[in-house]
Amino acid sequence: MIKLPQDIFKLNYKKIESLEGWGRQSVENLKYSINEKKNISLERFIYSLGIRHIGLENAKILAKHFKSFLNFKSLSKDGNYDELLNIDGIGETQVNSIKVFFSNKTNLNVLNSLQDFLIIKDKLVEKKNGLLKNQTFMLTGKLDGISRAEAKSLIEENSGTTVSSVTKKLNYLIIGKKPTKRKVDTAQKLNIITIDQGQFLKMLNKTS
């Protein structure tokens, strides 16, 4: 029997606890991890669907365009695929892949089912003059209570930019648990400001 993505949210935890090698604490940890994944940004959700030729950057572009899951899902009804060609960064290859995805009834059933289990956050409008305007950030290590993708979204929503390498163009290196030592050492050599999660959140007038 083929397992669909939403089946992970229908697990029988009592049955799992009775399995060899599983105890109450292990099951509670599993349950907690799964529940944590129920909160997801629109761009990460679109990316996780595995639509051919739709990478994370394409997913970000589509999330900005649709703004909400309901708008995205409405493509299956209104069929305005040609309008997607007007989006900068989306071409015929991506549009055709999206069209193929929505033409599959199984995919539509999965979308409808996931909607019942997930909290898909609408895409927030990015601020042109946000608190992090003209600042570049990079993350290393694990953050508490927030995923790296969510942290990057917070940066971008507040006019900041994320980069993938430590160079002189980097303004802040956000250090979480078990960071990459090489990145921290390089940042220190380049006199780049290193901050922890609490300091990062203070920059956004938030608390952890």
PDB file of C-alpha atoms in Angstrom:
ATOM      1  CA  MET A   1       0.000   0.000   0.000  1.00  0.00           C
ATOM      2  CA  ILE A   2       1.415   3.409  -1.009  1.00  0.00           C
ATOM      3  CA  LYS A   3       1.891   5.792   1.888  1.00  0.00           C
ATOM      4  CA  LEU A   4       0.917   9.382   1.162  1.00  0.00           C
ATOM      5  CA  PRO A   5       2.663  12.394   2.757  1.00  0.00           C
ATOM      6  CA  GLN A   6      -0.240  13.177   5.051  1.00  0.00           C
ATOM      7  CA  ASP A   7      -0.128   9.659   6.552  1.00  0.00           C
ATOM      8  CA  ILE A   8       2.708  10.758   8.840  1.00  0.00           C
ATOM      9  CA  PHE A   9       0.146  12.903  10.695  1.00  0.00           C
ATOM     10  CA  LYS A  10      -2.182   9.911  11.242  1.00  0.00           C
ATOM     11  CA  LEU A  11       0.204   7.694  13.145  1.00  0.00           C
ATOM     12  CA  ASN A  12      -1.189   5.466  15.889  1.00  0.00           C
ATOM     13  CA  TYR A  13       1.189   6.389  18.723  1.00  0.00           C
ATOM     14  CA  LYS A  14      -0.193   3.751  21.103  1.00  0.00           C
ATOM     15  CA  LYS A  15       0.554   1.069  18.546  1.00  0.00           C
ATOM     16  CA  ILE A  16       4.060   2.421  17.977  1.00  0.00           C
ATOM     17  CA  GLU A  17       4.712   2.425  21.743  1.00  0.00           C
ATOM     18  CA  SER A  18       3.964  -1.301  21.830  1.00  0.00           C
ATOM     19  CA  LEU A  19       6.627  -2.036  19.218  1.00  0.00           C
ATOM     20  CA  GLU A  20       9.982  -3.475  20.248  1.00  0.00           C
ATOM     21  CA  GLY A  21      12.568  -0.769  20.845  1.00  0.00           C
ATOM     22  CA  TRP A  22       9.985   1.942  21.432  1.00  0.00           C
ATOM     23  CA  GLY A  23       9.091   3.436  24.793  1.00  0.00           C
ATOM     24  CA  ARG A  24       6.816   6.231  25.964  1.00  0.00           C
ATOM     25  CA  GLN A  25       9.571   8.840  25.839  1.00  0.00           C
ATOM     26  CA  SER A  26      10.628   7.825  22.334  1.00  0.00           C
ATOM     27  CA  VAL A  27       7.034   8.060  21.140  1.00  0.00           C
ATOM     28  CA  GLU A  28       6.606  11.464  22.815  1.00  0.00           C
ATOM     29  CA  ASN A  29       9.753  12.704  21.058  1.00  0.00           C
ATOM     30  CA  LEU A  30       8.430  11.440  17.730  1.00  0.00           C
ATOM     31  CA  LYS A  31       5.048  13.041  18.323  1.00  0.00           C
ATOM     32  CA  TYR A  32       6.681  16.354  19.268  1.00  0.00           C
ATOM     33  CA  SER A  33       8.885  16.350  16.153  1.00  0.00           C
ATOM     34  CA  ILE A  34       5.941  15.670  13.855  1.00  0.00           C
ATOM     35  CA  ASN A  35       3.785  18.353  15.473  1.00  0.00           C
ATOM     36  CA  GLU A  36       6.637  20.846  15.082  1.00  0.00           C
ATOM     37  CA  LYS A  37       6.567  20.238  11.327  1.00  0.00           C
ATOM     38  CA  LYS A  38       2.881  21.140  11.101  1.00  0.00           C
ATOM     39  CA  ASN A  39       3.808  24.829  11.012  1.00  0.00           C
ATOM     40  CA  ILE A  40       5.284  25.642   7.621  1.00  0.00           C
ATOM     41  CA  SER A  41       5.784  28.713   5.471  1.00  0.00           C
ATOM     42  CA  LEU A  42       4.050  28.883   2.103  1.00  0.00           C
ATOM     43  CA  GLU A  43       7.354  28.836   0.210  1.00  0.00           C
ATOM     44  CA  ARG A  44       8.626  25.762   2.078  1.00  0.00           C
ATOM     45  CA  PHE A  45       5.293  24.040   1.512  1.00  0.00           C
ATOM     46  CA  ILE A  46       5.383  24.671  -2.247  1.00  0.00           C
ATOM     47  CA  TYR A  47       8.987  23.488  -2.368  1.00  0.00           C
ATOM     48  CA  SER A  48       8.194  20.332  -0.357  1.00  0.00           C
ATOM     49  CA  LEU A  49       5.575  19.254  -2.921  1.00  0.00           C
ATOM     50  CA  GLY A  50       8.422  18.143  -5.153  1.00  0.00           C
ATOM     51  CA  ILE A  51       7.072  19.753  -8.319  1.00  0.00           C
ATOM     52  CA  ARG A  52       9.614  19.163 -11.074  1.00  0.00           C
ATOM     53  CA  HIS A  53      11.801  22.202 -11.872  1.00  0.00           C
ATOM     54  CA  ILE A  54      10.487  24.078  -8.814  1.00  0.00           C
ATOM     55  CA  GLY A  55      13.424  24.649  -6.487  1.00  0.00           C
ATOM     56  CA  LEU A  56      13.447  26.687  -3.312  1.00  0.00           C
ATOM     57  CA  GLU A  57      14.081  29.970  -5.119  1.00  0.00           C
ATOM     58  CA  ASN A  58      11.192  29.292  -7.526  1.00  0.00           C
ATOM     59  CA  ALA A  59       9.018  28.407  -4.529  1.00  0.00           C
ATOM     60  CA  LYS A  60       9.885  31.741  -2.892  1.00  0.00           C
ATOM     61  CA  ILE A  61       8.894  33.585  -6.067  1.00  0.00           C
ATOM     62  CA  LEU A  62       5.591  31.701  -6.286  1.00  0.00           C
ATOM     63  CA  ALA A  63       4.860  32.319  -2.597  1.00  0.00           C
ATOM     64  CA  LYS A  64       5.341  36.055  -3.105  1.00  0.00           C
ATOM     65  CA  HIS A  65       2.944  35.939  -6.049  1.00  0.00           C
ATOM     66  CA  PHE A  66       0.165  33.821  -4.503  1.00  0.00           C
ATOM     67  CA  LYS A  67       0.577  35.094  -0.903  1.00  0.00           C
ATOM     68  CA  SER A  68      -1.639  32.306   0.517  1.00  0.00           C
ATOM     69  CA  PHE A  69      -2.168  28.564   0.197  1.00  0.00           C
ATOM     70  CA  LEU A  70      -5.760  29.054  -0.950  1.00  0.00           C
ATOM     71  CA  ASN A  71      -4.630  31.281  -3.820  1.00  0.00           C
ATOM     72  CA  PHE A  72      -2.030  28.707  -4.809  1.00  0.00           C
ATOM     73  CA  LYS A  73      -4.502  25.826  -4.694  1.00  0.00           C
ATOM     74  CA  SER A  74      -7.042  27.816  -6.738  1.00  0.00           C
ATOM     75  CA  LEU A  75      -4.876  27.165  -9.803  1.00  0.00           C
ATOM     76  CA  SER A  76      -6.511  23.752 -10.002  1.00  0.00           C
ATOM     77  CA  LYS A  77      -9.879  25.443 -10.595  1.00  0.00           C
ATOM     78  CA  ASP A  78      -9.182  28.653 -12.493  1.00  0.00           C
ATOM     79  CA  GLY A  79      -6.364  27.228 -14.631  1.00  0.00           C
ATOM     80  CA  ASN A  80      -4.705  30.624 -15.164  1.00  0.00           C
ATOM     81  CA  TYR A  81      -1.326  29.059 -15.837  1.00  0.00           C
ATOM     82  CA  ASP A  82      -0.375  31.477 -18.608  1.00  0.00           C
ATOM     83  CA  GLU A  83      -0.488  34.355 -16.118  1.00  0.00           C
ATOM     84  CA  LEU A  84       2.439  32.752 -14.307  1.00  0.00           C
ATOM     85  CA  LEU A  85       4.620  33.552 -17.313  1.00  0.00           C
ATOM     86  CA  ASN A  86       4.409  37.205 -16.292  1.00  0.00           C
ATOM     87  CA  ILE A  87       6.239  36.447 -13.035  1.00  0.00           C
ATOM     88  CA  ASP A  88       9.903  37.343 -13.198  1.00  0.00           C
ATOM     89  CA  GLY A  89      11.915  34.170 -12.583  1.00  0.00           C
ATOM     90  CA  ILE A  90       9.213  31.747 -13.731  1.00  0.00           C
ATOM     91  CA  GLY A  91       9.441  30.400 -17.287  1.00  0.00           C
ATOM     92  CA  GLU A  92       7.605  27.944 -19.523  1.00  0.00           C
ATOM     93  CA  THR A  93       9.449  24.961 -18.041  1.00  0.00           C
ATOM     94  CA  GLN A  94       8.251  25.773 -14.526  1.00  0.00           C
ATOM     95  CA  VAL A  95       4.717  26.631 -15.672  1.00  0.00           C
ATOM     96  CA  ASN A  96       4.379  23.340 -17.558  1.00  0.00           C
ATOM     97  CA  SER A  97       5.542  21.418 -14.481  1.00  0.00           C
ATOM     98  CA  ILE A  98       2.983  23.212 -12.307  1.00  0.00           C
ATOM     99  CA  LYS A  99       0.271  22.460 -14.850  1.00  0.00           C
ATOM    100  CA  VAL A 100       1.184  18.766 -14.862  1.00  0.00           C
ATOM    101  CA  PHE A 101       1.166  18.693 -11.063  1.00  0.00           C
ATOM    102  CA  PHE A 102      -2.324  20.191 -10.784  1.00  0.00           C
ATOM    103  CA  SER A 103      -3.701  17.947 -13.522  1.00  0.00           C
ATOM    104  CA  ASN A 104      -3.022  14.894 -11.350  1.00  0.00           C
ATOM    105  CA  LYS A 105      -6.022  14.015  -9.161  1.00  0.00           C
ATOM    106  CA  THR A 106      -3.845  12.258  -6.598  1.00  0.00           C
ATOM    107  CA  ASN A 107      -1.840  15.437  -6.107  1.00  0.00           C
ATOM    108  CA  LEU A 108      -5.026  17.422  -5.572  1.00  0.00           C
ATOM    109  CA  ASN A 109      -6.227  14.906  -2.993  1.00  0.00           C
ATOM    110  CA  VAL A 110      -2.903  15.216  -1.168  1.00  0.00           C
ATOM    111  CA  LEU A 111      -3.185  19.023  -1.182  1.00  0.00           C
ATOM    112  CA  ASN A 112      -6.687  18.904   0.260  1.00  0.00           C
ATOM    113  CA  SER A 113      -5.665  16.411   2.910  1.00  0.00           C
ATOM    114  CA  LEU A 114      -2.521  18.288   3.953  1.00  0.00           C
ATOM    115  CA  GLN A 115      -4.613  21.418   4.373  1.00  0.00           C
ATOM    116  CA  ASP A 116      -6.414  19.646   7.225  1.00  0.00           C
ATOM    117  CA  PHE A 117      -3.202  18.815   9.079  1.00  0.00           C
ATOM    118  CA  LEU A 118      -0.788  21.652   8.390  1.00  0.00           C
ATOM    119  CA  ILE A 119      -0.700  25.296   9.404  1.00  0.00           C
ATOM    120  CA  ILE A 120       0.503  26.893   6.175  1.00  0.00           C
ATOM    121  CA  LYS A 121       1.473  30.477   6.903  1.00  0.00           C
ATOM    122  CA  ASP A 122       0.606  33.134   4.365  1.00  0.00           C
ATOM    123  CA  LYS A 123       3.513  34.922   2.757  1.00  0.00           C
ATOM    124  CA  LEU A 124       4.154  38.169   4.607  1.00  0.00           C
ATOM    125  CA  VAL A 125       4.797  41.292   2.590  1.00  0.00           C
ATOM    126  CA  GLU A 126       8.475  42.142   2.798  1.00  0.00           C
ATOM    127  CA  LYS A 127       9.234  45.566   4.188  1.00  0.00           C
ATOM    128  CA  LYS A 128      11.272  47.884   1.949  1.00  0.00           C
ATOM    129  CA  ASN A 129      12.576  49.787   4.944  1.00  0.00           C
ATOM    130  CA  GLY A 130      12.632  47.040   7.530  1.00  0.00           C
ATOM    131  CA  LEU A 131      14.767  46.790  10.652  1.00  0.00           C
ATOM    132  CA  LEU A 132      17.485  44.847   8.809  1.00  0.00           C
ATOM    133  CA  LYS A 133      17.729  47.027   5.706  1.00  0.00           C
ATOM    134  CA  ASN A 134      21.093  46.792   3.879  1.00  0.00           C
ATOM    135  CA  GLN A 135      22.355  44.134   6.320  1.00  0.00           C
ATOM    136  CA  THR A 136      23.577  40.675   5.320  1.00  0.00           C
ATOM    137  CA  PHE A 137      23.284  37.596   7.527  1.00  0.00           C
ATOM    138  CA  MET A 138      24.440  34.013   7.631  1.00  0.00           C
ATOM    139  CA  LEU A 139      23.387  31.256  10.023  1.00  0.00           C
ATOM    140  CA  THR A 140      25.482  28.430  11.439  1.00  0.00           C
ATOM    141  CA  GLY A 141      24.352  25.859  13.970  1.00  0.00           C
ATOM    142  CA  LYS A 142      20.889  24.950  15.259  1.00  0.00           C
ATOM    143  CA  LEU A 143      18.492  27.564  16.610  1.00  0.00           C
ATOM    144  CA  ASP A 144      15.960  27.026  19.433  1.00  0.00           C
ATOM    145  CA  GLY A 145      12.284  26.900  18.502  1.00  0.00           C
ATOM    146  CA  ILE A 146      12.812  28.241  15.007  1.00  0.00           C
ATOM    147  CA  SER A 147      14.024  26.574  11.843  1.00  0.00           C
ATOM    148  CA  ARG A 148      16.763  28.002   9.643  1.00  0.00           C
ATOM    149  CA  ALA A 149      14.191  28.551   6.898  1.00  0.00           C
ATOM    150  CA  GLU A 150      11.986  30.547   9.281  1.00  0.00           C
ATOM    151  CA  ALA A 151      14.957  32.621  10.412  1.00  0.00           C
ATOM    152  CA  LYS A 152      15.873  33.383   6.806  1.00  0.00           C
ATOM    153  CA  SER A 153      12.279  34.384   6.097  1.00  0.00           C
ATOM    154  CA  LEU A 154      12.352  36.762   9.081  1.00  0.00           C
ATOM    155  CA  ILE A 155      15.505  38.359   7.728  1.00  0.00           C
ATOM    156  CA  GLU A 156      14.092  38.788   4.235  1.00  0.00           C
ATOM    157  CA  GLU A 157      10.753  40.085   5.521  1.00  0.00           C
ATOM    158  CA  ASN A 158      12.660  42.816   7.353  1.00  0.00           C
ATOM    159  CA  SER A 159      14.660  43.955   4.317  1.00  0.00           C
ATOM    160  CA  GLY A 160      17.769  41.935   5.187  1.00  0.00           C
ATOM    161  CA  THR A 161      19.671  39.528   2.962  1.00  0.00           C
ATOM    162  CA  THR A 162      21.014  36.030   3.645  1.00  0.00           C
ATOM    163  CA  VAL A 163      24.234  34.731   2.119  1.00  0.00           C
ATOM    164  CA  SER A 164      25.740  31.247   1.910  1.00  0.00           C
ATOM    165  CA  SER A 165      29.410  31.959   2.599  1.00  0.00           C
ATOM    166  CA  VAL A 166      31.533  33.989   5.005  1.00  0.00           C
ATOM    167  CA  THR A 167      33.073  36.899   3.105  1.00  0.00           C
ATOM    168  CA  LYS A 168      33.831  40.564   3.782  1.00  0.00           C
ATOM    169  CA  LYS A 169      30.337  41.358   2.462  1.00  0.00           C
ATOM    170  CA  LEU A 170      28.788  39.580   5.457  1.00  0.00           C
ATOM    171  CA  ASN A 171      27.634  41.857   8.292  1.00  0.00           C
ATOM    172  CA  TYR A 172      26.414  39.342  10.893  1.00  0.00           C
ATOM    173  CA  LEU A 173      27.044  35.653  11.547  1.00  0.00           C
ATOM    174  CA  ILE A 174      24.226  34.193  13.662  1.00  0.00           C
ATOM    175  CA  ILE A 175      25.601  31.369  15.801  1.00  0.00           C
ATOM    176  CA  GLY A 176      23.347  28.612  17.102  1.00  0.00           C
ATOM    177  CA  LYS A 177      24.137  25.317  18.829  1.00  0.00           C
ATOM    178  CA  LYS A 178      27.023  23.278  17.395  1.00  0.00           C
ATOM    179  CA  PRO A 179      28.083  25.855  14.794  1.00  0.00           C
ATOM    180  CA  THR A 180      30.627  25.145  12.067  1.00  0.00           C
ATOM    181  CA  LYS A 181      33.967  26.106  13.636  1.00  0.00           C
ATOM    182  CA  ARG A 182      35.492  27.070  10.295  1.00  0.00           C
ATOM    183  CA  LYS A 183      32.755  29.624   9.650  1.00  0.00           C
ATOM    184  CA  VAL A 184      33.111  31.138  13.117  1.00  0.00           C
ATOM    185  CA  ASP A 185      36.894  31.336  12.819  1.00  0.00           C
ATOM    186  CA  THR A 186      36.695  32.924   9.374  1.00  0.00           C
ATOM    187  CA  ALA A 187      34.167  35.503  10.605  1.00  0.00           C
ATOM    188  CA  GLN A 188      36.453  36.455  13.489  1.00  0.00           C
ATOM    189  CA  LYS A 189      39.448  36.843  11.159  1.00  0.00           C
ATOM    190  CA  LEU A 190      37.393  39.146   8.926  1.00  0.00           C
ATOM    191  CA  ASN A 191      36.109  41.128  11.937  1.00  0.00           C
ATOM    192  CA  ILE A 192      32.527  40.161  11.131  1.00  0.00           C
ATOM    193  CA  ILE A 193      30.068  40.646  13.984  1.00  0.00           C
ATOM    194  CA  THR A 194      28.958  37.336  15.533  1.00  0.00           C
ATOM    195  CA  ILE A 195      25.653  37.210  17.413  1.00  0.00           C
ATOM    196  CA  ASP A 196      23.563  34.542  19.103  1.00  0.00           C
ATOM    197  CA  GLN A 197      19.857  33.863  18.619  1.00  0.00           C
ATOM    198  CA  GLY A 198      18.822  36.218  21.423  1.00  0.00           C
ATOM    199  CA  GLN A 199      20.778  39.119  19.963  1.00  0.00           C
ATOM    200  CA  PHE A 200      19.328  38.411  16.519  1.00  0.00           C
ATOM    201  CA  LEU A 201      15.764  38.483  17.869  1.00  0.00           C
ATOM    202  CA  LYS A 202      16.472  41.739  19.715  1.00  0.00           C
ATOM    203  CA  MET A 203      17.374  43.299  16.382  1.00  0.00           C
ATOM    204  CA  LEU A 204      13.816  42.456  15.319  1.00  0.00           C
ATOM    205  CA  ASN A 205      12.318  43.652  18.623  1.00  0.00           C
ATOM    206  CA  LYS A 206      11.409  40.052  19.402  1.00  0.00           C
ATOM    207  CA  THR A 207      12.211  37.686  22.265  1.00  0.00           C
ATOM    208  CA  SER A 208      12.920  33.968  22.100  1.00  0.00           C
TER     209      SER A 208
END
